[in-house]
PDB file of C-alpha atoms and ligand atoms in Angstrom:
ATOM      1  CA  UNK A   2      88.385 134.224 118.303  1.00 84.00           C
ATOM      2  CA  UNK A   3      87.525 132.827 114.990  1.00 89.00           C
ATOM      3  CA  UNK A   4      89.830 130.292 113.507  1.00 96.00           C
ATOM      4  CA  UNK A   5      91.491 131.231 110.282  1.00 98.00           C
ATOM      5  CA  UNK A   6      92.607 129.057 107.544  1.00 98.00           C
ATOM      6  CA  UNK A   7      95.676 130.017 105.305  1.00 98.00           C
ATOM      7  CA  UNK A   8      97.497 128.400 102.467  1.00 98.00           C
ATOM      8  CA  UNK A   9     100.509 129.280 100.843  1.00 98.00           C
ATOM      9  CA  UNK A  10     101.172 127.610  97.092  1.00 98.00           C
ATOM     10  CA  UNK A  11     103.392 127.881  94.131  1.00 98.00           C
ATOM     11  CA  UNK A  12     106.237 125.895  92.430  1.00 97.00           C
ATOM     12  CA  UNK A  13     109.085 124.347  93.922  1.00 92.00           C
ATOM     13  CA  UNK A  14     111.635 127.129  95.020  1.00 92.00           C
ATOM     14  CA  UNK A  15     109.350 129.796  95.270  1.00 94.00           C
ATOM     15  CA  UNK A  16     109.928 131.242  98.684  1.00 94.00           C
ATOM     16  CA  UNK A  17     107.161 129.502 100.871  1.00 96.00           C
ATOM     17  CA  UNK A  18     109.301 128.599 103.740  1.00 95.00           C
ATOM     18  CA  UNK A  19     110.702 132.237 104.117  1.00 96.00           C
ATOM     19  CA  UNK A  20     107.059 133.686 104.009  1.00 98.00           C
ATOM     20  CA  UNK A  21     105.371 130.907 106.118  1.00 98.00           C
ATOM     21  CA  UNK A  22     107.932 131.758 108.782  1.00 98.00           C
ATOM     22  CA  UNK A  23     107.600 135.645 108.596  1.00 98.00           C
ATOM     23  CA  UNK A  24     103.819 135.358 108.767  1.00 98.00           C
ATOM     24  CA  UNK A  25     103.624 132.800 111.639  1.00 98.00           C
ATOM     25  CA  UNK A  26     105.985 135.421 113.378  1.00 98.00           C
ATOM     26  CA  UNK A  27     104.002 138.326 112.647  1.00 98.00           C
ATOM     27  CA  UNK A  28     100.299 136.611 113.795  1.00 98.00           C
ATOM     28  CA  UNK A  29     102.247 135.447 117.360  1.00 98.00           C
ATOM     29  CA  UNK A  30     103.250 139.013 117.983  1.00 98.00           C
ATOM     30  CA  UNK A  31      99.655 139.735 117.409  1.00 97.00           C
ATOM     31  CA  UNK A  32      98.653 137.325 120.161  1.00 97.00           C
ATOM     32  CA  UNK A  33      97.319 134.713 118.011  1.00 97.00           C
ATOM     33  CA  UNK A  34      97.617 130.915 118.342  1.00 97.00           C
ATOM     34  CA  UNK A  35      99.618 129.683 115.251  1.00 98.00           C
ATOM     35  CA  UNK A  36      99.605 125.971 113.882  1.00 98.00           C
ATOM     36  CA  UNK A  37     101.826 125.580 110.998  1.00 97.00           C
ATOM     37  CA  UNK A  38     101.495 122.362 109.110  1.00 96.00           C
ATOM     38  CA  UNK A  39     102.618 121.222 105.368  1.00 93.00           C
ATOM     39  CA  UNK A  40     101.087 118.784 102.908  1.00 93.00           C
ATOM     40  CA  UNK A  41     101.801 116.236 102.359  1.00 89.00           C
ATOM     41  CA  UNK A  42     102.119 115.375 105.887  1.00 88.00           C
ATOM     42  CA  UNK A  43     101.272 116.985 109.101  1.00 90.00           C
ATOM     43  CA  UNK A  44      99.988 113.689 110.621  1.00 94.00           C
ATOM     44  CA  UNK A  45     101.772 110.452 111.680  1.00 96.00           C
ATOM     45  CA  UNK A  46      99.548 108.826 108.616  1.00 97.00           C
ATOM     46  CA  UNK A  47     100.574 111.739 106.414  1.00 97.00           C
ATOM     47  CA  UNK A  48     104.340 111.616 106.946  1.00 96.00           C
ATOM     48  CA  UNK A  49     104.206 107.993 105.881  1.00 97.00           C
ATOM     49  CA  UNK A  50     102.458 108.623 102.763  1.00 97.00           C
ATOM     50  CA  UNK A  51     104.506 111.624 102.230  1.00 96.00           C
ATOM     51  CA  UNK A  52     107.637 109.197 102.107  1.00 97.00           C
ATOM     52  CA  UNK A  53     105.887 107.218  99.355  1.00 97.00           C
ATOM     53  CA  UNK A  54     105.282 110.375  97.368  1.00 97.00           C
ATOM     54  CA  UNK A  55     108.616 111.821  97.621  1.00 95.00           C
ATOM     55  CA  UNK A  56     110.969 108.622  97.325  1.00 96.00           C
ATOM     56  CA  UNK A  57     112.949 108.630  94.157  1.00 95.00           C
ATOM     57  CA  UNK A  58     112.665 104.618  94.145  1.00 96.00           C
ATOM     58  CA  UNK A  59     108.873 104.939  93.243  1.00 96.00           C
ATOM     59  CA  UNK A  60     109.467 106.177  89.711  1.00 95.00           C
ATOM     60  CA  UNK A  61     106.654 103.818  88.397  1.00 96.00           C
ATOM     61  CA  UNK A  62     104.101 105.341  90.332  1.00 97.00           C
ATOM     62  CA  UNK A  63     101.006 106.161  88.211  1.00 97.00           C
ATOM     63  CA  UNK A  64      99.581 109.803  88.355  1.00 97.00           C
ATOM     64  CA  UNK A  65      96.242 108.677  89.261  1.00 98.00           C
ATOM     65  CA  UNK A  66      98.061 107.010  92.342  1.00 98.00           C
ATOM     66  CA  UNK A  67      99.886 110.020  92.974  1.00 98.00           C
ATOM     67  CA  UNK A  68      96.565 112.010  93.236  1.00 98.00           C
ATOM     68  CA  UNK A  69      94.872 109.774  95.766  1.00 98.00           C
ATOM     69  CA  UNK A  70      97.792 109.560  97.910  1.00 98.00           C
ATOM     70  CA  UNK A  71      97.944 113.185  98.281  1.00 98.00           C
ATOM     71  CA  UNK A  72      94.241 113.275  98.797  1.00 98.00           C
ATOM     72  CA  UNK A  73      94.537 110.622 101.308  1.00 98.00           C
ATOM     73  CA  UNK A  74      97.200 112.688 103.389  1.00 98.00           C
ATOM     74  CA  UNK A  75      94.901 115.527 102.742  1.00 98.00           C
ATOM     75  CA  UNK A  76      91.871 113.817 104.401  1.00 98.00           C
ATOM     76  CA  UNK A  77      93.914 112.860 107.522  1.00 98.00           C
ATOM     77  CA  UNK A  78      94.987 116.095 108.177  1.00 98.00           C
ATOM     78  CA  UNK A  79      91.652 117.958 107.740  1.00 98.00           C
ATOM     79  CA  UNK A  80      90.052 115.638 110.023  1.00 98.00           C
ATOM     80  CA  UNK A  81      92.969 115.132 112.578  1.00 98.00           C
ATOM     81  CA  UNK A  82      94.225 118.438 112.910  1.00 98.00           C
ATOM     82  CA  UNK A  83      92.619 121.347 110.673  1.00 98.00           C
ATOM     83  CA  UNK A  84      88.972 121.101 111.762  1.00 98.00           C
ATOM     84  CA  UNK A  85      90.123 120.687 115.185  1.00 97.00           C
ATOM     85  CA  UNK A  86      92.401 123.693 115.457  1.00 98.00           C
ATOM     86  CA  UNK A  87      89.917 125.879 113.635  1.00 98.00           C
ATOM     87  CA  UNK A  88      87.171 125.026 116.121  1.00 98.00           C
ATOM     88  CA  UNK A  89      89.704 126.270 118.916  1.00 97.00           C
ATOM     89  CA  UNK A  90      90.159 129.481 117.086  1.00 97.00           C
ATOM     90  CA  UNK A  91      93.639 128.717 116.018  1.00 98.00           C
ATOM     91  CA  UNK A  92      95.053 130.320 113.068  1.00 98.00           C
ATOM     92  CA  UNK A  93      96.409 127.533 110.579  1.00 98.00           C
ATOM     93  CA  UNK A  94      99.292 128.078 108.135  1.00 98.00           C
ATOM     94  CA  UNK A  95      99.402 125.314 105.612  1.00 98.00           C
ATOM     95  CA  UNK A  96     102.708 125.015 103.396  1.00 97.00           C
ATOM     96  CA  UNK A  97     100.585 123.559 100.446  1.00 97.00           C
ATOM     97  CA  UNK A  98      96.888 122.547 100.219  1.00 98.00           C
ATOM     98  CA  UNK A  99      94.718 121.063  97.222  1.00 98.00           C
ATOM     99  CA  UNK A 100      95.223 123.948  95.000  1.00 98.00           C
ATOM    100  CA  UNK A 101      98.795 121.813  94.454  1.00 98.00           C
ATOM    101  CA  UNK A 102      96.572 118.860  93.368  1.00 98.00           C
ATOM    102  CA  UNK A 103      94.723 121.117  90.924  1.00 98.00           C
ATOM    103  CA  UNK A 104      98.477 122.500  89.593  1.00 98.00           C
ATOM    104  CA  UNK A 105     100.491 119.385  89.904  1.00 98.00           C
ATOM    105  CA  UNK A 106      98.297 116.489  89.418  1.00 98.00           C
ATOM    106  CA  UNK A 107      95.345 118.177  87.371  1.00 98.00           C
ATOM    107  CA  UNK A 108      97.236 120.184  85.279  1.00 98.00           C
ATOM    108  CA  UNK A 109     101.014 118.944  84.936  1.00 98.00           C
ATOM    109  CA  UNK A 110     100.304 115.535  85.082  1.00 97.00           C
ATOM    110  CA  UNK A 111      97.420 115.915  82.956  1.00 98.00           C
ATOM    111  CA  UNK A 112      94.750 114.069  84.843  1.00 98.00           C
ATOM    112  CA  UNK A 113      92.421 117.169  84.427  1.00 98.00           C
ATOM    113  CA  UNK A 114      91.519 119.954  86.854  1.00 98.00           C
ATOM    114  CA  UNK A 115      87.896 119.632  86.884  1.00 98.00           C
ATOM    115  CA  UNK A 116      88.424 116.087  88.433  1.00 98.00           C
ATOM    116  CA  UNK A 117      90.659 117.009  90.516  1.00 98.00           C
ATOM    117  CA  UNK A 118      88.871 120.001  91.997  1.00 98.00           C
ATOM    118  CA  UNK A 119      85.830 117.308  92.868  1.00 98.00           C
ATOM    119  CA  UNK A 120      88.145 115.089  94.472  1.00 98.00           C
ATOM    120  CA  UNK A 121      89.847 117.918  96.399  1.00 98.00           C
ATOM    121  CA  UNK A 122      86.361 118.748  97.754  1.00 98.00           C
ATOM    122  CA  UNK A 123      85.596 115.021  98.712  1.00 98.00           C
ATOM    123  CA  UNK A 124      88.915 114.841 100.669  1.00 98.00           C
ATOM    124  CA  UNK A 125      88.468 117.879 102.582  1.00 98.00           C
ATOM    125  CA  UNK A 126      84.362 117.575 103.137  1.00 98.00           C
ATOM    126  CA  UNK A 127      84.142 121.035 101.226  1.00 97.00           C
ATOM    127  CA  UNK A 128      86.596 122.629 103.666  1.00 98.00           C
ATOM    128  CA  UNK A 129      88.318 125.490 101.718  1.00 98.00           C
ATOM    129  CA  UNK A 130      91.127 127.904 102.980  1.00 98.00           C
ATOM    130  CA  UNK A 131      89.871 131.730 104.058  1.00 98.00           C
ATOM    131  CA  UNK A 132      92.881 132.783 101.811  1.00 98.00           C
ATOM    132  CA  UNK A 133      95.282 131.354  99.522  1.00 98.00           C
ATOM    133  CA  UNK A 134      98.789 133.149  98.842  1.00 98.00           C
ATOM    134  CA  UNK A 135     100.312 131.947  95.363  1.00 98.00           C
ATOM    135  CA  UNK A 136     103.627 132.930  95.447  1.00 98.00           C
ATOM    136  CA  UNK A 137     104.641 133.078  91.441  1.00 98.00           C
ATOM    137  CA  UNK A 138     107.972 133.154  90.332  1.00 97.00           C
ATOM    138  CA  UNK A 139     109.408 132.046  86.828  1.00 97.00           C
ATOM    139  CA  UNK A 140     110.889 128.611  86.710  1.00 96.00           C
ATOM    140  CA  UNK A 141     114.282 130.033  86.022  1.00 95.00           C
ATOM    141  CA  UNK A 142     114.308 132.009  89.335  1.00 95.00           C
ATOM    142  CA  UNK A 143     113.005 129.158  91.506  1.00 94.00           C
ATOM    143  CA  UNK A 144     115.637 126.873  89.939  1.00 91.00           C
ATOM    144  CA  UNK A 145     118.273 129.311  90.927  1.00 90.00           C
ATOM    145  CA  UNK A 146     116.771 129.510  94.151  1.00 89.00           C
ATOM    146  CA  UNK A 147     116.868 125.858  94.976  1.00 86.00           C
ATOM    147  CA  UNK A 148     120.490 125.635  93.376  1.00 87.00           C
ATOM    148  CA  UNK A 149     121.636 127.970  95.861  1.00 87.00           C
ATOM    149  CA  UNK A 150     120.136 125.754  98.568  1.00 85.00           C
ATOM    150  CA  UNK A 151     122.085 122.780  97.467  1.00 83.00           C
ATOM    151  CA  UNK A 152     119.210 120.465  98.289  1.00 82.00           C
ATOM    152  CA  UNK A 153     118.830 117.090  97.022  1.00 87.00           C
ATOM    153  CA  UNK A 154     115.457 116.827  94.736  1.00 88.00           C
ATOM    154  CA  UNK A 155     112.856 114.356  95.456  1.00 91.00           C
ATOM    155  CA  UNK A 156     110.745 112.353  93.060  1.00 91.00           C
ATOM    156  CA  UNK A 157     108.437 115.339  91.997  1.00 89.00           C
ATOM    157  CA  UNK A 158     110.905 118.071  91.961  1.00 88.00           C
ATOM    158  CA  UNK A 159     112.780 115.895  89.735  1.00 88.00           C
ATOM    159  CA  UNK A 160     110.218 115.914  87.013  1.00 90.00           C
ATOM    160  CA  UNK A 161     111.945 118.560  85.085  1.00 91.00           C
ATOM    161  CA  UNK A 162     111.701 122.463  83.813  1.00 92.00           C
ATOM    162  CA  UNK A 163     108.826 121.508  81.636  1.00 95.00           C
ATOM    163  CA  UNK A 164     106.716 120.136  84.047  1.00 96.00           C
ATOM    164  CA  UNK A 165     107.232 123.206  86.418  1.00 96.00           C
ATOM    165  CA  UNK A 166     106.108 125.384  84.075  1.00 97.00           C
ATOM    166  CA  UNK A 167     103.000 123.410  83.436  1.00 98.00           C
ATOM    167  CA  UNK A 168     102.357 123.484  87.325  1.00 98.00           C
ATOM    168  CA  UNK A 169     103.099 127.308  87.284  1.00 98.00           C
ATOM    169  CA  UNK A 170     100.292 127.297  84.465  1.00 98.00           C
ATOM    170  CA  UNK A 171      98.007 125.526  86.752  1.00 98.00           C
ATOM    171  CA  UNK A 172      98.206 127.935  89.460  1.00 98.00           C
ATOM    172  CA  UNK A 173      97.828 130.889  87.228  1.00 98.00           C
ATOM    173  CA  UNK A 174      94.791 129.130  86.111  1.00 98.00           C
ATOM    174  CA  UNK A 175      93.627 128.117  89.644  1.00 98.00           C
ATOM    175  CA  UNK A 176      93.920 131.915  90.431  1.00 98.00           C
ATOM    176  CA  UNK A 177      92.025 133.139  87.763  1.00 98.00           C
ATOM    177  CA  UNK A 178      88.820 130.624  88.592  1.00 97.00           C
ATOM    178  CA  UNK A 179      88.996 131.861  92.259  1.00 97.00           C
ATOM    179  CA  UNK A 180      89.216 134.994  94.102  1.00 97.00           C
ATOM    180  CA  UNK A 181      90.401 133.216  97.181  1.00 98.00           C
ATOM    181  CA  UNK A 182      93.840 132.939  95.725  1.00 98.00           C
ATOM    182  CA  UNK A 183      96.040 135.928  95.789  1.00 98.00           C
ATOM    183  CA  UNK A 184      98.913 136.184  93.464  1.00 98.00           C
ATOM    184  CA  UNK A 185     102.115 137.512  94.451  1.00 98.00           C
ATOM    185  CA  UNK A 186     104.851 138.286  92.831  1.00 97.00           C
ATOM    186  CA  UNK A 187     107.496 136.147  94.130  1.00 97.00           C
ATOM    187  CA  UNK A 188     110.623 137.736  92.447  1.00 95.00           C
ATOM    188  CA  UNK A 189     110.470 140.582  94.743  1.00 95.00           C
ATOM    189  CA  UNK A 190     112.681 141.009  98.240  1.00 96.00           C
ATOM    190  CA  UNK A 191     111.145 138.750 100.678  1.00 96.00           C
ATOM    191  CA  UNK A 192     109.975 141.846 103.052  1.00 97.00           C
ATOM    192  CA  UNK A 193     108.048 143.402  99.985  1.00 97.00           C
ATOM    193  CA  UNK A 194     106.386 140.002  99.414  1.00 98.00           C
ATOM    194  CA  UNK A 195     105.577 139.883 102.974  1.00 98.00           C
ATOM    195  CA  UNK A 196     104.157 143.178 103.165  1.00 98.00           C
ATOM    196  CA  UNK A 197     101.868 142.475 100.602  1.00 98.00           C
ATOM    197  CA  UNK A 198     100.745 139.349 102.421  1.00 98.00           C
ATOM    198  CA  UNK A 199     100.302 141.202 105.775  1.00 98.00           C
ATOM    199  CA  UNK A 200      98.088 143.916 103.897  1.00 98.00           C
ATOM    200  CA  UNK A 201      95.733 141.151 102.694  1.00 98.00           C
ATOM    201  CA  UNK A 202      95.468 139.402 106.086  1.00 97.00           C
ATOM    202  CA  UNK A 203      95.041 142.582 107.950  1.00 96.00           C
ATOM    203  CA  UNK A 204      91.419 142.481 106.559  1.00 93.00           C
ATOM    204  CA  UNK A 205      90.934 139.204 107.361  1.00 92.00           C
ATOM    205  CA  UNK A 206      91.898 139.275 111.278  1.00 89.00           C
TER     206      UNK A 206
HETATM  207  P1  LIG B 306     107.818 119.550  99.734  1.00 86.75           P
HETATM  208  O1  LIG B 306     109.106 118.895 100.241  1.00 86.75           O
HETATM  209  O2  LIG B 306     106.637 120.057 100.491  1.00 86.75           O
HETATM  210  O3  LIG B 306     107.824 120.587  98.451  1.00 86.75           O
HETATM  211  P2  LIG B 306     108.325 122.246  98.874  1.00 86.75           P
HETATM  212  O4  LIG B 306     109.105 122.379  99.565  1.00 86.75           O
HETATM  213  O5  LIG B 306     108.525 122.702  97.315  1.00 86.75           O
HETATM  214  O6  LIG B 306     107.058 122.706  98.998  1.00 86.75           O
HETATM  215  O7  LIG B 306     107.248 118.284  98.994  1.00 86.75           O
HETATM  216  C1  LIG B 306     106.068 118.501  98.442  1.00 86.75           C
HETATM  217  C2  LIG B 306     106.391 118.041  96.755  1.00 86.75           C
HETATM  218  O8  LIG B 306     104.727 117.167  96.539  1.00 86.75           O
HETATM  219  C3  LIG B 306     106.320 119.119  95.963  1.00 86.75           C
HETATM  220  O9  LIG B 306     107.071 118.962  94.920  1.00 86.75           O
HETATM  221  C4  LIG B 306     104.712 119.919  95.480  1.00 86.75           C
HETATM  222  C5  LIG B 306     104.183 118.204  95.429  1.00 86.75           C
HETATM  223  N1  LIG B 306     102.802 118.151  95.671  1.00 86.75           N
HETATM  224  C6  LIG B 306     102.004 117.709  94.627  1.00 86.75           C
HETATM  225  O10 LIG B 306     102.283 117.499  93.595  1.00 86.75           O
HETATM  226  N2  LIG B 306     100.583 117.584  94.860  1.00 86.75           N
HETATM  227  C7  LIG B 306     100.087 117.917  96.094  1.00 86.75           C
HETATM  228  O11 LIG B 306      98.343 117.869  96.398  1.00 86.75           O
HETATM  229  C8  LIG B 306     100.849 118.543  97.009  1.00 86.75           C
HETATM  230  C9  LIG B 306     100.382 118.992  98.195  1.00 86.75           C
HETATM  231  C10 LIG B 306     102.342 118.547  96.719  1.00 86.75           C
END
């Protein structure tokens, strides 16, 4: 069977965890071998980089440092995990991938989307997802969801509402530039959202 690489994107609190879990369950019910991974992280080296990135004590981290750390974790997960799994015919579901760098570092942090796109390609050796679901939700709705979960914010989530607005605009821009990215209205009920995702995936399988 052909390997498939699926990624999920969106601002913090957009509902990715629910949808990646539903997606996994459904694909497994079809008999597919599914591997779920997350970015940053997913490898031993990547998880250490993740700690550096999300630690609130690192408040002085420069945007460029942040970008390179995300790209470093990405290069590792692509080589160590994603490429081998694709070669084995697995379906890989990745919670965030390089569109997050485009939106967060390229657009919201202001490093520039073009430069980030180039680095994204370098870090992955040109490997792009087969399909990407951008779960689009308003910043106000995302905050409500996050508050109801009562989780503590990490360093990047603490950057504020204006920052989240810029991230959202970054994803909208990425989606307008690349047909690979499917925008889903994430304010809808989880079953409705998943129905739309399933429909798209059926054409890929
Ligand atoms: P995570 O706990 O995975 O957040 P979420 O559960 O919302 O996906 O933390 C990842 C954080 O890192 C999140 O705020 C988004 C940010 N991020 C970037 O800024 N750039 C990137 O390239 C990636 C992959 C994530």
